[in-house]
Tab-separated table of C-alpha atoms in Angstrom:
chain	number	residue	atom	x	y	z
A	1	MET	CA	0.000	0.000	0.000
A	2	ASN	CA	2.842	2.219	0.825
A	3	GLY	CA	0.765	5.129	2.072
A	4	ALA	CA	-2.330	6.460	0.261
A	5	PHE	CA	-5.446	4.380	-0.409
A	6	GLU	CA	-6.104	4.580	-4.099
A	7	GLY	CA	-9.361	2.593	-4.468
A	8	ASN	CA	-9.889	0.301	-7.454
A	9	ASP	CA	-8.230	2.682	-9.915
A	10	VAL	CA	-4.561	3.147	-9.955
A	11	GLN	CA	-4.137	6.892	-9.450
A	12	PRO	CA	-1.131	8.923	-8.391
A	13	ALA	CA	-1.308	9.890	-4.763
A	14	ARG	CA	-2.817	13.403	-4.220
A	15	GLU	CA	-3.149	15.650	-1.226
A	16	PRO	CA	-6.773	16.071	0.010
A	17	LEU	CA	-8.550	19.170	-1.338
A	18	SER	CA	-9.860	21.930	0.858
A	19	VAL	CA	-13.534	22.741	0.539
A	20	SER	CA	-12.660	26.008	-1.244
A	21	GLN	CA	-10.508	24.136	-3.735
A	22	LEU	CA	-13.220	21.578	-4.338
A	23	ASN	CA	-15.842	24.254	-5.013
A	24	ARG	CA	-13.472	26.107	-7.309
A	25	GLU	CA	-12.838	22.998	-9.382
A	26	VAL	CA	-16.533	22.131	-9.536
A	27	ALA	CA	-17.297	25.708	-10.648
A	28	SER	CA	-14.699	25.406	-13.392
A	29	VAL	CA	-16.190	22.112	-14.566
A	30	LEU	CA	-19.697	23.602	-14.683
A	31	GLU	CA	-18.707	26.818	-16.420
A	32	HIS	CA	-16.604	25.137	-19.069
A	33	GLY	CA	-18.547	21.937	-19.417
A	34	VAL	CA	-22.095	23.333	-19.798
A	35	PRO	CA	-22.596	25.794	-22.685
A	36	LEU	CA	-24.706	28.973	-22.623
A	37	LEU	CA	-28.312	27.755	-22.876
A	38	TRP	CA	-31.979	28.731	-22.641
A	39	VAL	CA	-34.005	27.558	-19.644
A	40	ARG	CA	-37.762	27.948	-19.162
A	41	GLY	CA	-39.428	28.178	-15.745
A	42	GLU	CA	-41.536	30.122	-13.278
A	43	VAL	CA	-40.110	33.007	-11.240
A	44	SER	CA	-40.330	32.851	-7.455
A	45	ASN	CA	-38.598	34.575	-4.520
A	46	PHE	CA	-37.758	37.532	-6.756
A	47	VAL	CA	-35.613	40.261	-5.150
A	48	ALA	CA	-34.432	43.437	-6.894
A	49	ALA	CA	-31.462	44.512	-4.787
A	50	ALA	CA	-30.497	48.138	-4.215
A	51	SER	CA	-27.419	47.444	-6.326
A	52	GLY	CA	-29.653	46.762	-9.344
A	53	HIS	CA	-28.928	43.023	-9.363
A	54	TRP	CA	-31.839	40.550	-9.520
A	55	TYR	CA	-31.971	37.410	-7.395
A	56	PHE	CA	-34.688	34.804	-7.906
A	57	THR	CA	-35.511	31.130	-8.145
A	58	LEU	CA	-36.487	29.515	-11.421
A	59	LYS	CA	-38.714	26.486	-10.923
A	60	ASP	CA	-41.106	24.060	-12.488
A	61	ALA	CA	-43.337	21.406	-10.932
A	62	GLN	CA	-40.450	19.062	-10.053
A	63	ALA	CA	-37.362	21.197	-9.407
A	64	SER	CA	-35.911	24.647	-8.832
A	65	VAL	CA	-32.609	26.436	-9.307
A	66	ARG	CA	-31.291	29.658	-7.848
A	67	SER	CA	-30.536	32.377	-10.359
A	68	VAL	CA	-28.797	35.747	-10.460
A	69	MET	CA	-28.923	38.519	-13.079
A	70	PHE	CA	-26.503	41.379	-12.657
A	71	ARG	CA	-27.513	45.012	-13.063
A	72	GLY	CA	-26.085	45.603	-16.557
A	73	ARG	CA	-28.052	42.682	-17.960
A	74	ALA	CA	-31.204	43.334	-15.899
A	75	SER	CA	-31.495	46.914	-17.170
A	76	GLN	CA	-31.873	45.598	-20.716
A	77	VAL	CA	-34.777	43.250	-20.069
A	78	GLY	CA	-37.623	45.712	-20.644
A	79	PHE	CA	-39.795	44.501	-17.782
A	80	THR	CA	-39.472	43.551	-14.135
A	81	PRO	CA	-40.491	39.938	-13.482
A	82	ARG	CA	-42.813	39.088	-10.632
A	83	ALA	CA	-43.463	35.917	-8.688
A	84	GLY	CA	-45.468	33.554	-10.841
A	85	ASP	CA	-44.237	34.936	-14.181
A	86	ARG	CA	-43.124	32.271	-16.640
A	87	VAL	CA	-39.930	33.305	-18.381
A	88	GLU	CA	-37.157	31.971	-20.560
A	89	VAL	CA	-33.614	32.862	-19.542
A	90	ARG	CA	-30.342	32.582	-21.411
A	91	ALA	CA	-27.842	31.629	-18.761
A	92	ARG	CA	-24.547	30.029	-17.833
A	93	VAL	CA	-24.405	27.327	-15.188
A	94	SER	CA	-22.116	28.299	-12.319
A	95	LEU	CA	-21.412	27.585	-8.688
A	96	TYR	CA	-21.611	30.109	-5.894
A	97	GLU	CA	-18.384	28.992	-4.251
A	98	PRO	CA	-18.846	30.365	-0.696
A	99	ARG	CA	-21.913	28.137	-0.189
A	100	GLY	CA	-21.355	25.529	-2.819
A	101	ASP	CA	-24.725	26.357	-4.371
A	102	TYR	CA	-25.334	25.540	-7.992
A	103	GLN	CA	-26.943	28.514	-9.784
A	104	LEU	CA	-27.766	30.098	-13.105
A	105	GLN	CA	-25.969	33.286	-14.093
A	106	VAL	CA	-28.600	34.885	-16.338
A	107	GLN	CA	-27.465	36.841	-19.400
A	108	GLY	CA	-30.883	37.560	-20.936
A	109	MET	CA	-34.566	37.120	-20.176
A	110	ARG	CA	-37.815	37.077	-22.119
A	111	ARG	CA	-41.369	36.191	-21.272
A	112	ALA	CA	-42.307	32.598	-21.996
A	113	GLY	CA	-44.654	33.174	-24.943
A	114	GLN	CA	-47.292	35.859	-25.351
A	115	GLY	CA	-50.083	33.886	-23.723
A	116	ASP	CA	-49.094	35.003	-20.228
A	117	LEU	CA	-48.774	38.609	-21.319
A	118	PHE	CA	-52.157	38.619	-22.963
A	119	GLU	CA	-53.682	37.075	-19.856
A	120	ALA	CA	-52.165	39.847	-17.708
A	121	PHE	CA	-53.367	42.397	-20.259
A	122	LEU	CA	-56.940	41.106	-20.000
A	123	ARG	CA	-56.850	41.016	-16.207
A	124	LEU	CA	-55.804	44.660	-15.984
A	125	LYS	CA	-58.301	45.688	-18.659
A	126	ASP	CA	-61.141	44.002	-16.762
A	127	LYS	CA	-60.005	45.586	-13.494
A	128	LEU	CA	-59.958	49.108	-14.918
A	129	ALA	CA	-63.250	48.537	-16.712
A	130	GLY	CA	-64.808	47.483	-13.406
A	131	GLU	CA	-63.751	50.833	-11.959
A	132	GLY	CA	-65.368	52.709	-14.836
A	133	LEU	CA	-62.063	54.007	-16.211
A	134	LEU	CA	-62.830	52.724	-19.707
A	135	ASP	CA	-66.302	54.286	-19.870
A	136	ALA	CA	-66.944	56.552	-22.833
A	137	GLU	CA	-68.804	59.011	-20.568
A	138	ARG	CA	-65.625	60.011	-18.728
A	139	LYS	CA	-63.641	60.720	-21.890
A	140	ARG	CA	-63.230	64.249	-23.204
A	141	VAL	CA	-63.110	65.687	-26.691
A	142	PRO	CA	-59.737	67.408	-27.252
A	143	PRO	CA	-59.893	71.033	-28.450
A	144	ALA	CA	-59.994	71.318	-32.236
A	145	MET	CA	-57.627	74.299	-32.222
A	146	PRO	CA	-55.186	73.895	-29.305
A	147	ARG	CA	-52.836	76.718	-28.420
A	148	ALA	CA	-50.011	74.148	-28.057
A	149	ILE	CA	-49.607	70.361	-28.310
A	150	GLY	CA	-47.575	68.196	-25.918
A	151	VAL	CA	-45.863	64.959	-26.981
A	152	VAL	CA	-44.793	62.288	-24.484
A	153	THR	CA	-42.335	59.875	-26.110
A	154	SER	CA	-38.646	59.108	-26.498
A	155	LEU	CA	-36.422	61.712	-28.126
A	156	HIS	CA	-34.914	58.897	-30.194
A	157	ALA	CA	-38.183	57.303	-31.264
A	158	ALA	CA	-39.214	57.216	-34.897
A	159	ALA	CA	-42.699	58.040	-33.629
A	160	LEU	CA	-41.495	61.492	-32.574
A	161	ARG	CA	-40.216	62.230	-36.081
A	162	ASP	CA	-43.508	61.045	-37.551
A	163	VAL	CA	-45.533	63.225	-35.181
A	164	LEU	CA	-43.403	66.326	-35.731
A	165	SER	CA	-43.520	65.869	-39.496
A	166	ALA	CA	-47.293	65.445	-39.469
A	167	LEU	CA	-47.805	68.508	-37.265
A	168	ALA	CA	-45.406	70.632	-39.322
A	169	ARG	CA	-47.318	69.709	-42.442
A	170	ARG	CA	-50.796	69.922	-40.944
A	171	ALA	CA	-50.559	72.777	-38.445
A	172	PRO	CA	-47.186	74.565	-38.511
A	173	HIS	CA	-48.684	77.458	-36.560
A	174	VAL	CA	-49.216	75.299	-33.428
A	175	PRO	CA	-46.249	75.084	-31.005
A	176	VAL	CA	-45.146	71.593	-29.926
A	177	VAL	CA	-43.660	70.790	-26.508
A	178	VAL	CA	-41.901	67.415	-26.080
A	179	TYR	CA	-41.855	65.754	-22.657
A	180	PRO	CA	-39.171	63.062	-23.142
A	181	ALA	CA	-39.380	59.603	-21.603
A	182	PRO	CA	-38.163	56.144	-22.643
A	183	VAL	CA	-40.848	54.034	-24.294
A	184	GLN	CA	-39.221	50.659	-23.667
A	185	GLY	CA	-37.235	49.161	-20.839
A	186	VAL	CA	-37.562	48.490	-17.149
A	187	ASP	CA	-38.021	52.140	-16.150
A	188	ALA	CA	-40.103	53.228	-19.137
A	189	ALA	CA	-43.534	53.124	-17.454
A	190	PRO	CA	-42.633	55.257	-14.405
A	191	ARG	CA	-40.779	57.720	-16.622
A	192	LEU	CA	-43.807	58.007	-18.895
A	193	VAL	CA	-45.942	58.698	-15.812
A	194	GLN	CA	-43.523	61.440	-14.724
A	195	ALA	CA	-43.553	63.057	-18.174
A	196	LEU	CA	-47.360	63.089	-18.282
A	197	GLN	CA	-47.526	64.579	-14.793
A	198	GLN	CA	-44.977	67.227	-15.799
A	199	ALA	CA	-47.166	68.262	-18.730
A	200	ASN	CA	-50.111	68.647	-16.343
A	201	ARG	CA	-48.084	70.670	-13.837
A	202	ARG	CA	-46.714	73.093	-16.412
A	203	GLN	CA	-50.082	73.695	-18.104
A	204	GLU	CA	-48.478	75.002	-21.288
A	205	VAL	CA	-50.339	72.764	-23.740
A	206	ASP	CA	-54.011	71.965	-24.340
A	207	VAL	CA	-53.669	68.300	-25.353
A	208	VAL	CA	-51.039	65.554	-24.892
A	209	LEU	CA	-50.038	62.888	-27.421
A	210	LEU	CA	-48.766	59.637	-25.834
A	211	VAL	CA	-47.016	57.834	-28.710
A	212	ARG	CA	-44.477	55.242	-29.764
A	213	GLY	CA	-43.865	53.142	-32.885
A	214	GLY	CA	-44.737	49.522	-33.445
A	215	GLY	CA	-43.107	46.470	-31.939
A	216	SER	CA	-43.769	43.166	-30.254
A	217	ILE	CA	-46.015	42.847	-27.253
A	218	GLU	CA	-42.894	42.942	-25.097
A	219	ASP	CA	-41.777	46.172	-26.771
A	220	LEU	CA	-45.155	47.805	-26.107
A	221	TRP	CA	-45.566	46.398	-22.618
A	222	SER	CA	-44.752	49.676	-20.835
A	223	PHE	CA	-48.031	51.036	-22.193
A	224	ASN	CA	-49.884	48.209	-20.409
A	225	ASP	CA	-48.674	49.438	-17.020
A	226	GLU	CA	-51.383	50.070	-14.418
A	227	ALA	CA	-49.707	53.174	-12.965
A	228	LEU	CA	-49.485	54.713	-16.440
A	229	ALA	CA	-53.137	53.881	-17.113
A	230	ARG	CA	-54.203	55.620	-13.911
A	231	ALA	CA	-52.009	58.637	-14.712
A	232	VAL	CA	-53.741	58.940	-18.097
A	233	CYS	CA	-57.146	58.793	-16.372
A	234	ALA	CA	-56.078	61.400	-13.801
A	235	SER	CA	-54.675	63.792	-16.408
A	236	ALA	CA	-56.349	67.200	-16.454
A	237	LEU	CA	-55.244	67.491	-20.078
A	238	PRO	CA	-56.965	65.392	-22.756
A	239	VAL	CA	-54.749	62.495	-23.851
A	240	ILE	CA	-54.578	61.075	-27.382
A	241	CYS	CA	-52.809	57.707	-27.422
A	242	GLY	CA	-51.106	56.453	-30.575
A	243	VAL	CA	-49.042	53.355	-29.822
A	244	GLY	CA	-47.799	50.858	-32.415
A	245	HIS	CA	-49.705	50.021	-35.564
A	246	GLU	CA	-53.425	49.918	-36.250
A	247	SER	CA	-53.664	46.315	-35.076
A	248	ASP	CA	-51.882	47.019	-31.781
A	249	PHE	CA	-53.915	47.701	-28.655
A	250	THR	CA	-52.585	48.662	-25.224
A	251	ILE	CA	-54.216	49.519	-21.926
A	252	ALA	CA	-53.218	53.144	-22.523
A	253	ASP	CA	-55.335	53.093	-25.707
A	254	PHE	CA	-58.414	52.038	-23.747
A	255	VAL	CA	-58.124	54.640	-20.970
A	256	ALA	CA	-57.061	57.579	-23.181
A	257	ASP	CA	-59.603	60.171	-24.234
A	258	VAL	CA	-58.922	59.320	-27.885
A	259	ARG	CA	-57.248	56.228	-29.372
A	260	ALA	CA	-55.300	56.765	-32.608
A	261	PRO	CA	-54.175	53.767	-34.717
A	262	THR	CA	-50.667	55.208	-35.224
A	263	PRO	CA	-48.529	58.093	-33.938
A	264	THR	CA	-49.103	59.976	-37.207
A	265	ALA	CA	-52.857	59.538	-36.819
A	266	ALA	CA	-52.580	60.882	-33.254
A	267	ALA	CA	-50.961	64.049	-34.626
A	268	GLU	CA	-53.731	64.395	-37.206
A	269	LEU	CA	-56.396	64.030	-34.531
A	270	ALA	CA	-54.765	66.657	-32.303
A	271	CYS	CA	-55.697	69.666	-34.439
A	272	VAL	CA	-57.441	70.706	-37.640
A	273	PRO	CA	-55.303	71.417	-40.743
A	274	ARG	CA	-54.147	74.974	-41.258
A	275	ASN	CA	-56.362	75.514	-44.316
A	276	GLN	CA	-59.401	74.379	-42.335
A	277	ALA	CA	-58.352	76.652	-39.485
A	278	TRP	CA	-58.125	79.593	-41.896
A	279	GLN	CA	-61.520	78.701	-43.274
A	280	ARG	CA	-62.987	78.643	-39.790
A	281	VAL	CA	-61.367	81.999	-39.033
A	282	ARG	CA	-62.816	83.497	-42.211
A	283	GLN	CA	-66.246	82.094	-41.398
A	284	ALA	CA	-66.022	83.443	-37.873
A	285	ALA	CA	-64.928	86.865	-39.168
A	286	SER	CA	-67.843	86.965	-41.619
A	287	ALA	CA	-70.264	85.974	-38.888
A	288	MET	CA	-68.860	88.695	-36.622
A	289	MET	CA	-69.159	91.347	-39.330
A	290	LEU	CA	-72.772	90.330	-40.023
A	291	ALA	CA	-73.596	90.367	-36.329
A	292	GLN	CA	-71.977	93.796	-35.933
A	293	GLN	CA	-73.905	95.175	-38.878
A	294	ARG	CA	-77.190	93.927	-37.456
A	295	ARG	CA	-76.339	95.367	-34.072
A	296	LEU	CA	-75.598	98.772	-35.613
A	297	GLU	CA	-78.938	98.656	-37.446
A	298	ARG	CA	-80.812	97.907	-34.210
A	299	LEU	CA	-78.982	100.710	-32.417
A	300	ALA	CA	-79.823	103.124	-35.243
A	301	GLN	CA	-83.519	102.263	-34.843
A	302	ARG	CA	-83.322	102.863	-31.107
A	303	LEU	CA	-81.632	106.192	-31.763
A	304	ASP	CA	-84.422	107.241	-34.127
A	305	ARG	CA	-87.093	106.296	-31.601
A	306	GLY	CA	-85.249	108.138	-28.866
A	307	ALA	CA	-84.886	111.254	-30.982
A	308	ALA	CA	-88.629	111.254	-31.671
A	309	GLN	CA	-89.312	111.222	-27.946
A	310	LEU	CA	-86.987	114.112	-27.108
A	311	LEU	CA	-88.580	117.251	-25.494
A	312	SER	CA	-87.581	120.876	-25.990
A	313	PRO	CA	-85.754	122.517	-23.058
A	314	ALA	CA	-88.820	124.670	-22.257
A	315	GLN	CA	-91.105	121.614	-22.156
A	316	ARG	CA	-88.660	119.711	-19.991
A	317	LEU	CA	-88.338	122.675	-17.562
A	318	ALA	CA	-92.128	123.031	-17.337
A	319	ARG	CA	-92.538	119.353	-16.507
A	320	GLN	CA	-89.785	119.488	-13.941
A	321	ARG	CA	-91.282	122.661	-12.374
A	322	GLU	CA	-94.690	120.996	-12.053
A	323	GLN	CA	-93.131	117.901	-10.548
A	324	LEU	CA	-91.115	120.047	-8.116
A	325	LEU	CA	-94.310	121.828	-6.879
A	326	ARG	CA	-95.992	118.479	-6.288
A	327	LEU	CA	-93.011	117.225	-4.348
A	328	ALA	CA	-92.821	120.432	-2.228
A	329	GLN	CA	-96.529	120.163	-1.308
A	330	ALA	CA	-96.114	116.489	-0.400
A	331	LEU	CA	-93.073	117.363	1.701
A	332	ARG	CA	-94.979	120.033	3.657
A	333	GLN	CA	-97.848	117.654	4.325
A	334	THR	CA	-95.498	114.918	5.434
A	335	HIS	CA	-93.599	117.346	7.688
A	336	ALA	CA	-96.795	118.556	9.379
A	337	TRP	CA	-97.985	114.998	9.951
A	338	GLN	CA	-94.636	113.932	11.392
A	339	MET	CA	-94.511	116.940	13.723
A	340	GLY	CA	-98.003	116.123	15.029
A	341	ARG	CA	-96.993	112.520	15.647
A	342	ALA	CA	-93.822	113.644	17.425
A	343	ALA	CA	-95.773	116.006	19.709
A	344	GLN	CA	-98.167	113.203	20.660
A	345	ARG	CA	-95.280	110.837	21.437
A	346	LEU	CA	-93.532	113.539	23.505
A	347	GLN	CA	-96.697	114.217	25.546
A	348	ALA	CA	-97.207	110.490	26.207
A	349	ALA	CA	-93.561	110.009	27.203
A	350	SER	CA	-93.703	112.993	29.599
A	351	ALA	CA	-96.784	111.572	31.292
A	352	GLN	CA	-95.152	108.185	31.642
A	353	LEU	CA	-91.958	109.769	32.969
A	354	ARG	CA	-93.905	111.673	35.602
A	355	ALA	CA	-95.748	108.482	36.614
A	356	LEU	CA	-92.541	106.509	36.966
A	357	GLY	CA	-90.320	109.292	38.385
A	358	PRO	CA	-89.084	109.343	42.001
A	359	GLN	CA	-91.257	112.348	42.911
A	360	GLN	CA	-94.408	110.287	42.501
A	361	THR	CA	-92.869	107.548	44.642
A	362	LEU	CA	-92.061	110.052	47.398
A	363	ALA	CA	-95.605	111.379	47.209
A	364	ARG	CA	-96.851	107.898	48.155
A	365	GLY	CA	-94.948	108.057	51.478
A	366	TYR	CA	-91.614	106.569	50.484
A	367	ALA	CA	-88.196	108.171	51.132
A	368	ILE	CA	-84.791	108.060	49.478
A	369	VAL	CA	-81.781	107.338	51.712
A	370	ARG	CA	-78.287	108.514	50.644
A	371	ASP	CA	-74.857	108.256	52.263
A	372	THR	CA	-72.449	111.101	52.729
A	373	GLU	CA	-71.224	110.654	49.118
A	374	GLY	CA	-74.714	111.085	47.757
A	375	ARG	CA	-75.067	107.416	46.763
A	376	VAL	CA	-78.459	105.777	47.226
A	377	VAL	CA	-78.395	103.208	50.029
A	378	ARG	CA	-80.153	100.037	48.924
A	379	SER	CA	-78.899	97.601	51.596
A	380	THR	CA	-77.583	97.607	55.134
A	381	ASP	CA	-74.514	95.781	53.821
A	382	THR	CA	-72.856	99.160	53.128
A	383	LEU	CA	-73.681	100.646	56.568
A	384	VAL	CA	-72.066	100.531	59.959
A	385	ALA	CA	-73.190	101.954	63.262
A	386	GLY	CA	-72.547	105.701	63.301
A	387	SER	CA	-72.912	106.107	59.506
A	388	ALA	CA	-74.327	109.522	58.545
A	389	LEU	CA	-77.345	109.465	56.235
A	390	ALA	CA	-79.468	112.004	54.327
A	391	ILE	CA	-83.187	111.111	53.963
A	392	ASP	CA	-85.213	112.839	51.205
A	393	PHE	CA	-89.032	113.048	51.579
A	394	GLU	CA	-91.636	114.460	49.209
A	395	ARG	CA	-90.991	117.788	50.879
A	396	GLY	CA	-87.700	118.373	52.649
A	397	ARG	CA	-84.661	116.405	53.785
A	398	ALA	CA	-83.584	115.016	57.166
A	399	LEU	CA	-80.087	114.129	58.361
A	400	ALA	CA	-79.711	110.977	60.510
A	401	THR	CA	-77.128	108.748	62.127
A	402	VAL	CA	-77.273	104.926	62.194
A	403	ASP	CA	-77.587	103.651	65.742
A	404	GLU	CA	-78.209	100.009	65.101
A	405	ILE	CA	-78.363	97.682	62.058
A	406	ASP	CA	-80.740	94.771	61.680
A	407	PRO	CA	-79.855	92.999	58.407
A	408	GLN	CA	-82.691	90.502	58.826
A	409	ALA	CA	-85.494	93.101	58.950
A	410	SER	CA	-87.620	93.597	55.794
A	411	LEU	CA	-91.010	94.876	54.690
């Protein structure tokens, strides 16, 4: 034997491996022995780390495998997977050496067929319809002649060129304000929401076009985002949605005030052509001139009637003199009547004052008691023995001194 146990195979003796060395060799075997491949499964335990990396488990009914997708690759996916999503990933097989865990290092990701996407699309559509957000009654008609038009799309999108070309040809007199946002990618939907909200805050346009060119359902998926749909519904500005081609439909199309089959069609729906605008202006000007002419004719008739009713200065003075005499006579009569009424009220008040005055009370045998300050004494509470008092009778006054106080005595 001479040392090492070599089993049934004759192998050169080798020092035992450390766990780290073992894992490193297994990782090398996996990475070099298994080619880059596509794997289909269901996402679970999904975590989007603050670093931008994605960690999740890919599983089917019988097995599961841990997976990682680093930030640079994850940012190119175009959507953020959720638990339960079925996806296909292009990945390398590797080993996470510190734990010895076998894992997939994902290079790319796509949804597993369009069936799942369409199912999610229908679920959201039914949800929003149940809330009344798809009802025709809540949708507004954009102004035919806006003072300015807003466009929410990517600065690099072909749709923007199509829209600008259509507007320049159709209505070059209308200013266009672009609110840029990506139309594809993991952050496209929230950026589109921000751009639409910015247009509403700035209030510099009368209508907003939400547009992008055609593409696969994955390419258009940002326009099926629930937050974007609710932002379109909450917009104070009318929204015309033109996403993809005529056969493409997104949730944004259903909740927008107007759905256009293409971005170019959205631009055409946003305003009337310049020649039609000029025609409307000419018609409005003609209508205004006709209305002004008719108004002047009515005013001329009123002037003629007024002139016929005019009086000469002598006639007007005579009428005013007669009216003044009538008013003076009425004033004298009213003055005499008011004076008589005032005299009667004065006489009645004097009689009542005499009846209620203190002199009448003294005449009935009562007296008024005052202290040395002239204040009327109403209670013994303010008196002490020896207090000087003045007592007024109906006729005359008497001075007295308090000898004794009985606070309990009363009439």
